[in-house]
């Protein structure tokens, strides 16, 4: 874990993209494959791979209390460090520097195992106890980045896209192949393993595990934008919640563009989507929809916001803010991915 924390310090010290990628690639090549795979996940700012729905569920207040207990320092000392640094991980490093172990003994696998334990533990007391035992063994620098991973705020100028580029550089693959594999798997660690073993072509889509969304890319001007197209297609842009629908075996699950499941927020969509006879993955927009004899129309975005973040949606809210799933693309159908097909071929499938 210490080597990963030291790498994070070096990456955070440079603003140059190519230097960050070079540092990452060198690090991946220097580590055993299991450690490199765990590192790739942590360097993406996550405790678990993107497809993994588990969460640690340790809030900022509990983390603050734990750091205070570990240091024994007055609350004012930690508060001052937080105001100076701007995040709890960096603040903890300052106050732990003189009290934390000086010798590194933690392995990446041990950190991963504790994260697994915390995710499977239900009570806050048990979660904090497990994390406390971990942090008591950590050096100040290790504690800094363990906390940053937990909060999802590495703040070292690193994105998952740069980790993908570093994997491509480390194992001599085209970036596009790494990106595709990671999009299908939703697991940057598993993608690294396939890249290291030169098996990227074996990456396969898994139904009910969201894959990376195809997002727009900026262009400097109209001329550059139109270079992407042989022929164009213009469609209405609905202002709602981008969502991927996975349908099959009489089930349906909805995922947001952050790969979080949002099915429970829109229960009325599950029935119609689950009626597909085969497996299909759709891409579209969940929109607040005013029904009328002429088909109706989309409602303002402020209306759909009322439906977000709810584990249970009341019948009253469903009546007040009805929704529609406006589908504009198909990602998987008839047992095959459609990602590589041009839009002119995907549209008839849709």
Tab-separated table of C-alpha atoms in Angstrom:
chain	number	residue	atom	x	y	z
A	1	UNK	CA	0.000	0.000	0.000
A	2	UNK	CA	2.896	2.333	0.714
A	3	UNK	CA	4.164	2.117	-2.867
A	4	UNK	CA	0.720	2.991	-4.204
A	5	UNK	CA	0.502	5.977	-1.849
A	6	UNK	CA	3.950	7.168	-2.961
A	7	UNK	CA	2.871	6.827	-6.589
A	8	UNK	CA	-0.197	8.946	-5.866
A	9	UNK	CA	2.050	11.652	-4.421
A	10	UNK	CA	4.181	11.693	-7.577
A	11	UNK	CA	1.145	11.770	-9.847
A	12	UNK	CA	-0.371	14.618	-7.855
A	13	UNK	CA	2.880	16.583	-8.098
A	14	UNK	CA	2.728	16.874	-11.906
A	15	UNK	CA	0.163	18.536	-14.130
A	16	UNK	CA	1.461	16.862	-17.293
A	17	UNK	CA	-0.887	14.191	-18.624
A	18	UNK	CA	1.820	12.190	-20.399
A	19	UNK	CA	3.972	12.139	-17.284
A	20	UNK	CA	1.069	10.854	-15.201
A	21	UNK	CA	0.478	8.086	-17.756
A	22	UNK	CA	4.182	7.190	-17.837
A	23	UNK	CA	4.346	6.971	-14.037
A	24	UNK	CA	1.264	4.749	-13.947
A	25	UNK	CA	2.504	2.473	-16.731
A	26	UNK	CA	5.878	2.005	-15.062
A	27	UNK	CA	4.166	1.214	-11.754
A	28	UNK	CA	1.823	-1.385	-13.320
A	29	UNK	CA	4.728	-3.161	-15.026
A	30	UNK	CA	6.679	-3.261	-11.756
A	31	UNK	CA	3.929	-4.942	-9.692
A	32	UNK	CA	2.687	-8.497	-9.507
A	33	UNK	CA	-0.536	-8.846	-11.484
A	34	UNK	CA	-2.923	-9.144	-8.490
A	35	UNK	CA	-1.496	-5.967	-6.923
A	36	UNK	CA	-1.560	-4.115	-10.243
A	37	UNK	CA	-5.239	-5.027	-10.716
A	38	UNK	CA	-6.225	-3.835	-7.220
A	39	UNK	CA	-4.203	-0.650	-7.754
A	40	UNK	CA	-6.044	0.108	-10.999
A	41	UNK	CA	-9.368	0.084	-9.136
A	42	UNK	CA	-8.064	2.246	-6.277
A	43	UNK	CA	-6.420	4.681	-8.717
A	44	UNK	CA	-9.810	5.154	-10.364
A	45	UNK	CA	-10.982	6.610	-7.041
A	46	UNK	CA	-13.077	3.601	-6.032
A	47	UNK	CA	-12.999	0.970	-3.335
A	48	UNK	CA	-14.664	-1.516	-5.712
A	49	UNK	CA	-14.915	-1.937	-9.508
A	50	UNK	CA	-17.530	0.198	-11.259
A	51	UNK	CA	-19.893	-2.756	-11.870
A	52	UNK	CA	-19.810	-3.749	-8.192
A	53	UNK	CA	-22.883	-2.347	-6.463
A	54	UNK	CA	-21.459	-2.618	-2.954
A	55	UNK	CA	-20.666	0.520	-0.980
A	56	UNK	CA	-18.712	1.079	2.220
A	57	UNK	CA	-21.402	3.319	3.721
A	58	UNK	CA	-19.094	5.196	6.051
A	59	UNK	CA	-20.038	8.854	6.179
A	60	UNK	CA	-17.842	11.864	6.758
A	61	UNK	CA	-18.924	12.283	10.366
A	62	UNK	CA	-17.861	8.731	11.260
A	63	UNK	CA	-14.545	9.153	9.447
A	64	UNK	CA	-13.904	12.426	11.246
A	65	UNK	CA	-14.610	10.822	14.615
A	66	UNK	CA	-12.331	7.882	13.794
A	67	UNK	CA	-9.411	10.091	12.768
A	68	UNK	CA	-9.852	12.108	15.972
A	69	UNK	CA	-9.711	8.911	18.046
A	70	UNK	CA	-6.616	7.645	16.234
A	71	UNK	CA	-4.646	10.847	16.727
A	72	UNK	CA	-5.871	11.820	20.160
A	73	UNK	CA	-5.429	15.391	18.982
A	74	UNK	CA	-7.871	18.135	19.948
A	75	UNK	CA	-10.732	18.620	17.497
A	76	UNK	CA	-9.404	22.116	16.800
A	77	UNK	CA	-6.145	20.619	15.480
A	78	UNK	CA	-7.943	18.385	12.990
A	79	UNK	CA	-10.258	21.231	12.007
A	80	UNK	CA	-7.279	23.488	11.289
A	81	UNK	CA	-5.620	20.772	9.190
A	82	UNK	CA	-8.847	20.217	7.247
A	83	UNK	CA	-9.222	23.914	6.511
A	84	UNK	CA	-5.629	24.034	5.309
A	85	UNK	CA	-5.785	20.913	3.125
A	86	UNK	CA	-9.416	20.819	1.993
A	87	UNK	CA	-9.992	17.078	2.386
A	88	UNK	CA	-9.976	14.624	5.260
A	89	UNK	CA	-7.288	12.333	3.848
A	90	UNK	CA	-4.713	15.106	3.572
A	91	UNK	CA	-5.737	16.515	6.956
A	92	UNK	CA	-5.334	13.081	8.559
A	93	UNK	CA	-1.833	12.822	7.107
A	94	UNK	CA	-0.829	16.044	8.848
A	95	UNK	CA	-2.114	15.025	12.259
A	96	UNK	CA	-0.972	11.381	12.028
A	97	UNK	CA	2.558	12.141	10.858
A	98	UNK	CA	4.131	11.912	14.304
A	99	UNK	CA	1.987	9.102	15.748
A	100	UNK	CA	1.372	6.642	12.885
A	101	UNK	CA	3.680	3.630	12.304
A	102	UNK	CA	6.837	4.557	10.438
A	103	UNK	CA	7.313	1.157	8.800
A	104	UNK	CA	4.928	0.011	6.070
A	105	UNK	CA	3.384	-3.430	6.616
A	106	UNK	CA	0.011	-3.178	4.866
A	107	UNK	CA	-0.477	-5.016	1.573
A	108	UNK	CA	-2.944	-3.969	-1.095
A	109	UNK	CA	-4.767	-7.279	-0.708
A	110	UNK	CA	-5.235	-6.622	3.015
A	111	UNK	CA	-6.749	-3.216	2.280
A	112	UNK	CA	-9.056	-4.773	-0.313
A	113	UNK	CA	-10.064	-7.529	2.131
A	114	UNK	CA	-10.959	-4.969	4.813
A	115	UNK	CA	-13.008	-2.996	2.278
A	116	UNK	CA	-14.879	-6.239	1.471
A	117	UNK	CA	-15.454	-6.821	5.182
A	118	UNK	CA	-16.743	-3.288	5.737
A	119	UNK	CA	-19.131	-3.529	2.770
A	120	UNK	CA	-20.587	-6.768	4.119
A	121	UNK	CA	-20.926	-5.427	7.675
A	122	UNK	CA	-24.301	-3.891	8.501
A	123	UNK	CA	-23.715	-1.818	11.646
A	124	UNK	CA	-21.817	1.453	11.735
A	125	UNK	CA	-19.995	0.363	14.893
A	126	UNK	CA	-18.632	-2.774	13.231
A	127	UNK	CA	-17.635	-0.848	10.102
A	128	UNK	CA	-15.710	1.736	12.121
A	129	UNK	CA	-14.054	-0.988	14.199
A	130	UNK	CA	-12.768	-2.774	11.078
A	131	UNK	CA	-11.517	0.462	9.545
A	132	UNK	CA	-9.860	1.517	12.801
A	133	UNK	CA	-7.836	-1.708	12.915
A	134	UNK	CA	-6.734	-1.029	9.337
A	135	UNK	CA	-5.730	2.579	9.949
A	136	UNK	CA	-3.880	1.707	13.153
A	137	UNK	CA	-1.466	-0.329	11.026
A	138	UNK	CA	-1.142	2.291	8.286
A	139	UNK	CA	1.624	4.819	7.871
A	140	UNK	CA	0.472	8.430	7.694
A	141	UNK	CA	0.809	8.379	3.902
A	142	UNK	CA	-1.091	5.103	3.590
A	143	UNK	CA	-3.848	6.450	5.846
A	144	UNK	CA	-4.091	9.549	3.667
A	145	UNK	CA	-4.890	7.563	0.551
A	146	UNK	CA	-7.014	4.905	2.241
A	147	UNK	CA	-9.285	7.728	3.391
A	148	UNK	CA	-9.198	9.362	-0.047
A	149	UNK	CA	-10.269	6.086	-1.681
A	150	UNK	CA	-13.093	5.680	0.831
A	151	UNK	CA	-14.389	9.210	0.177
A	152	UNK	CA	-13.867	8.872	-3.588
A	153	UNK	CA	-11.710	12.000	-3.698
A	154	UNK	CA	-8.138	11.199	-4.751
A	155	UNK	CA	-7.600	14.777	-5.964
A	156	UNK	CA	-4.382	13.981	-7.829
A	157	UNK	CA	-5.571	14.969	-11.303
A	158	UNK	CA	-6.308	11.389	-12.295
A	159	UNK	CA	-9.285	10.039	-14.217
A	160	UNK	CA	-10.158	6.469	-15.106
A	161	UNK	CA	-9.480	7.365	-18.739
A	162	UNK	CA	-5.843	8.042	-17.826
A	163	UNK	CA	-5.649	4.692	-16.046
A	164	UNK	CA	-6.908	3.094	-19.276
A	165	UNK	CA	-4.204	4.880	-21.258
A	166	UNK	CA	-1.566	3.765	-18.759
A	167	UNK	CA	-2.709	0.138	-19.053
A	168	UNK	CA	-2.450	0.406	-22.847
A	169	UNK	CA	1.075	1.833	-22.553
A	170	UNK	CA	2.195	-0.678	-19.920
A	171	UNK	CA	1.120	-3.750	-21.865
A	172	UNK	CA	1.471	-2.460	-25.432
A	173	UNK	CA	-2.151	-2.330	-26.578
A	174	UNK	CA	-4.144	0.245	-28.557
A	175	UNK	CA	-6.004	2.518	-26.148
A	176	UNK	CA	-9.277	1.801	-27.934
A	177	UNK	CA	-9.076	-1.914	-27.149
A	178	UNK	CA	-8.495	-1.201	-23.446
A	179	UNK	CA	-11.364	1.291	-23.360
A	180	UNK	CA	-13.725	-1.166	-25.031
A	181	UNK	CA	-12.846	-3.981	-22.628
A	182	UNK	CA	-13.301	-1.716	-19.612
A	183	UNK	CA	-16.623	-0.459	-20.956
A	184	UNK	CA	-17.893	-4.035	-21.330
A	185	UNK	CA	-16.581	-5.325	-18.012
A	186	UNK	CA	-17.092	-2.277	-15.816
A	187	UNK	CA	-13.967	-3.436	-13.991
A	188	UNK	CA	-10.674	-1.647	-14.614
A	189	UNK	CA	-8.834	-4.287	-12.556
A	190	UNK	CA	-10.148	-7.152	-14.693
A	191	UNK	CA	-9.343	-5.097	-17.781
A	192	UNK	CA	-5.727	-4.726	-16.611
A	193	UNK	CA	-5.480	-8.497	-16.102
A	194	UNK	CA	-6.712	-9.183	-19.633
A	195	UNK	CA	-4.344	-6.573	-21.047
A	196	UNK	CA	-1.357	-8.032	-19.185
A	197	UNK	CA	-2.211	-11.503	-20.489
A	198	UNK	CA	-2.981	-10.166	-24.004
A	199	UNK	CA	-6.577	-11.422	-23.831
A	200	UNK	CA	-8.528	-8.175	-24.244
A	201	UNK	CA	-10.609	-9.724	-27.019
A	202	UNK	CA	-12.112	-12.071	-24.429
A	203	UNK	CA	-13.934	-9.240	-22.624
A	204	UNK	CA	-17.658	-9.926	-22.683
A	205	UNK	CA	-20.751	-7.937	-21.786
A	206	UNK	CA	-22.693	-9.092	-18.701
A	207	UNK	CA	-26.430	-8.465	-18.573
A	208	UNK	CA	-27.564	-6.485	-15.509
A	209	UNK	CA	-24.083	-5.029	-15.099
A	210	UNK	CA	-24.012	-1.531	-16.662
A	211	UNK	CA	-21.412	-0.782	-19.294
A	212	UNK	CA	-19.764	2.584	-19.870
A	213	UNK	CA	-21.999	5.146	-21.512
A	214	UNK	CA	-21.196	6.592	-24.913
A	215	UNK	CA	-20.886	10.307	-24.223
A	216	UNK	CA	-20.506	13.362	-26.418
A	217	UNK	CA	-17.044	14.757	-27.186
A	218	UNK	CA	-16.355	18.484	-27.601
A	219	UNK	CA	-15.308	19.902	-30.954
A	220	UNK	CA	-13.563	23.219	-31.541
A	221	UNK	CA	-15.818	24.167	-34.447
A	222	UNK	CA	-18.505	22.868	-36.808
A	223	UNK	CA	-15.966	21.713	-39.392
A	224	UNK	CA	-14.245	19.434	-36.880
A	225	UNK	CA	-17.586	18.132	-35.631
A	226	UNK	CA	-18.791	17.146	-39.096
A	227	UNK	CA	-15.568	15.227	-39.800
A	228	UNK	CA	-16.976	12.499	-37.547
A	229	UNK	CA	-19.977	11.919	-39.797
A	230	UNK	CA	-20.498	10.452	-43.232
A	231	UNK	CA	-24.115	11.459	-42.940
A	232	UNK	CA	-25.949	13.092	-40.091
A	233	UNK	CA	-29.151	12.396	-38.207
A	234	UNK	CA	-30.986	15.002	-36.141
A	235	UNK	CA	-33.160	14.009	-33.199
A	236	UNK	CA	-34.896	15.812	-30.354
A	237	UNK	CA	-32.854	16.102	-27.166
A	238	UNK	CA	-34.978	15.331	-24.127
A	239	UNK	CA	-33.987	16.898	-20.815
A	240	UNK	CA	-34.178	14.042	-18.351
A	241	UNK	CA	-32.056	11.335	-16.726
A	242	UNK	CA	-29.743	9.360	-19.004
A	243	UNK	CA	-30.389	5.696	-18.328
A	244	UNK	CA	-29.342	2.278	-19.556
A	245	UNK	CA	-32.027	-0.410	-19.421
A	246	UNK	CA	-30.989	-4.063	-19.085
A	247	UNK	CA	-33.873	-6.382	-19.929
A	248	UNK	CA	-34.116	-10.167	-19.973
A	249	UNK	CA	-35.498	-13.256	-18.222
A	250	UNK	CA	-38.623	-11.292	-17.259
A	251	UNK	CA	-36.524	-8.717	-15.409
A	252	UNK	CA	-35.494	-5.126	-16.032
A	253	UNK	CA	-32.979	-2.887	-14.272
A	254	UNK	CA	-32.152	0.769	-14.906
A	255	UNK	CA	-28.721	2.362	-14.454
A	256	UNK	CA	-27.695	6.023	-14.456
A	257	UNK	CA	-24.725	7.440	-16.351
A	258	UNK	CA	-22.699	7.088	-13.126
A	259	UNK	CA	-23.481	3.324	-13.339
A	260	UNK	CA	-25.667	3.474	-10.221
A	261	UNK	CA	-28.885	1.472	-10.225
A	262	UNK	CA	-31.985	3.710	-10.240
A	263	UNK	CA	-34.687	1.074	-10.822
A	264	UNK	CA	-36.429	1.741	-7.513
A	265	UNK	CA	-36.926	5.405	-8.433
A	266	UNK	CA	-38.952	4.466	-11.528
A	267	UNK	CA	-40.918	1.279	-10.690
A	268	UNK	CA	-43.585	1.848	-13.345
A	269	UNK	CA	-41.007	1.335	-16.111
A	270	UNK	CA	-40.038	-2.148	-14.936
A	271	UNK	CA	-43.193	-3.892	-16.173
A	272	UNK	CA	-43.055	-2.742	-19.803
A	273	UNK	CA	-39.285	-3.187	-20.057
A	274	UNK	CA	-39.402	-6.714	-18.637
A	275	UNK	CA	-41.710	-7.857	-21.468
A	276	UNK	CA	-38.912	-8.227	-24.029
A	277	UNK	CA	-38.783	-11.898	-25.107
A	278	UNK	CA	-34.981	-11.914	-25.316
A	279	UNK	CA	-32.045	-10.103	-23.748
A	280	UNK	CA	-31.628	-6.465	-24.739
A	281	UNK	CA	-29.778	-3.387	-23.485
A	282	UNK	CA	-31.201	0.002	-24.382
A	283	UNK	CA	-29.856	3.530	-24.037
A	284	UNK	CA	-32.199	6.427	-23.497
A	285	UNK	CA	-33.552	9.206	-21.332
A	286	UNK	CA	-36.041	8.945	-18.477
A	287	UNK	CA	-38.261	11.996	-18.808
A	288	UNK	CA	-41.108	13.423	-16.753
A	289	UNK	CA	-44.005	13.055	-19.197
A	290	UNK	CA	-47.393	14.729	-19.395
A	291	UNK	CA	-49.761	12.205	-20.937
A	292	UNK	CA	-52.476	13.439	-23.284
A	293	UNK	CA	-54.670	12.247	-26.125
A	294	UNK	CA	-52.069	13.360	-28.662
A	295	UNK	CA	-49.360	11.358	-26.897
A	296	UNK	CA	-48.300	14.104	-24.527
A	297	UNK	CA	-45.030	15.943	-24.086
A	298	UNK	CA	-41.973	16.164	-21.857
A	299	UNK	CA	-42.225	18.153	-18.642
A	300	UNK	CA	-39.474	20.439	-17.243
A	301	UNK	CA	-36.362	18.809	-15.798
A	302	UNK	CA	-37.265	20.180	-12.370
A	303	UNK	CA	-40.155	17.694	-12.312
A	304	UNK	CA	-37.998	14.593	-12.878
A	305	UNK	CA	-35.704	15.747	-10.074
A	306	UNK	CA	-38.527	15.033	-7.625
A	307	UNK	CA	-38.212	11.340	-8.481
A	308	UNK	CA	-34.466	11.011	-7.862
A	309	UNK	CA	-32.730	9.409	-4.905
A	310	UNK	CA	-35.797	7.655	-3.549
A	311	UNK	CA	-35.616	4.016	-2.489
A	312	UNK	CA	-39.416	3.918	-2.539
A	313	UNK	CA	-41.717	6.077	-4.641
A	314	UNK	CA	-45.253	6.712	-3.448
A	315	UNK	CA	-48.275	6.159	-5.675
A	316	UNK	CA	-49.078	9.840	-5.185
A	317	UNK	CA	-45.696	10.932	-6.602
A	318	UNK	CA	-46.032	8.500	-9.504
A	319	UNK	CA	-49.375	10.126	-10.361
A	320	UNK	CA	-48.035	13.676	-9.950
A	321	UNK	CA	-44.803	13.111	-11.888
A	322	UNK	CA	-45.355	10.300	-14.421
A	323	UNK	CA	-42.338	9.262	-16.475
A	324	UNK	CA	-41.532	7.822	-19.878
A	325	UNK	CA	-38.384	6.094	-21.064
A	326	UNK	CA	-37.438	7.685	-24.381
A	327	UNK	CA	-35.099	5.197	-26.068
A	328	UNK	CA	-32.646	6.473	-28.649
A	329	UNK	CA	-30.163	3.609	-29.063
A	330	UNK	CA	-29.715	-0.144	-28.678
A	331	UNK	CA	-26.484	-1.557	-27.259
A	332	UNK	CA	-27.196	-5.283	-27.215
A	333	UNK	CA	-29.827	-7.396	-28.981
A	334	UNK	CA	-30.314	-10.887	-30.439
A	335	UNK	CA	-27.297	-12.196	-28.535
A	336	UNK	CA	-24.836	-9.690	-29.976
A	337	UNK	CA	-23.369	-6.298	-29.211
A	338	UNK	CA	-24.406	-3.564	-31.601
A	339	UNK	CA	-21.776	-1.037	-30.477
A	340	UNK	CA	-19.605	-1.507	-33.545
A	341	UNK	CA	-22.473	-1.136	-35.997
A	342	UNK	CA	-23.093	2.296	-37.515
A	343	UNK	CA	-26.204	4.177	-36.426
A	344	UNK	CA	-27.776	3.457	-39.822
A	345	UNK	CA	-27.798	-0.252	-38.865
A	346	UNK	CA	-28.622	0.177	-35.178
A	347	UNK	CA	-31.734	2.255	-35.880
A	348	UNK	CA	-33.617	-0.525	-37.727
A	349	UNK	CA	-32.706	-2.945	-34.892
A	350	UNK	CA	-34.073	-0.433	-32.397
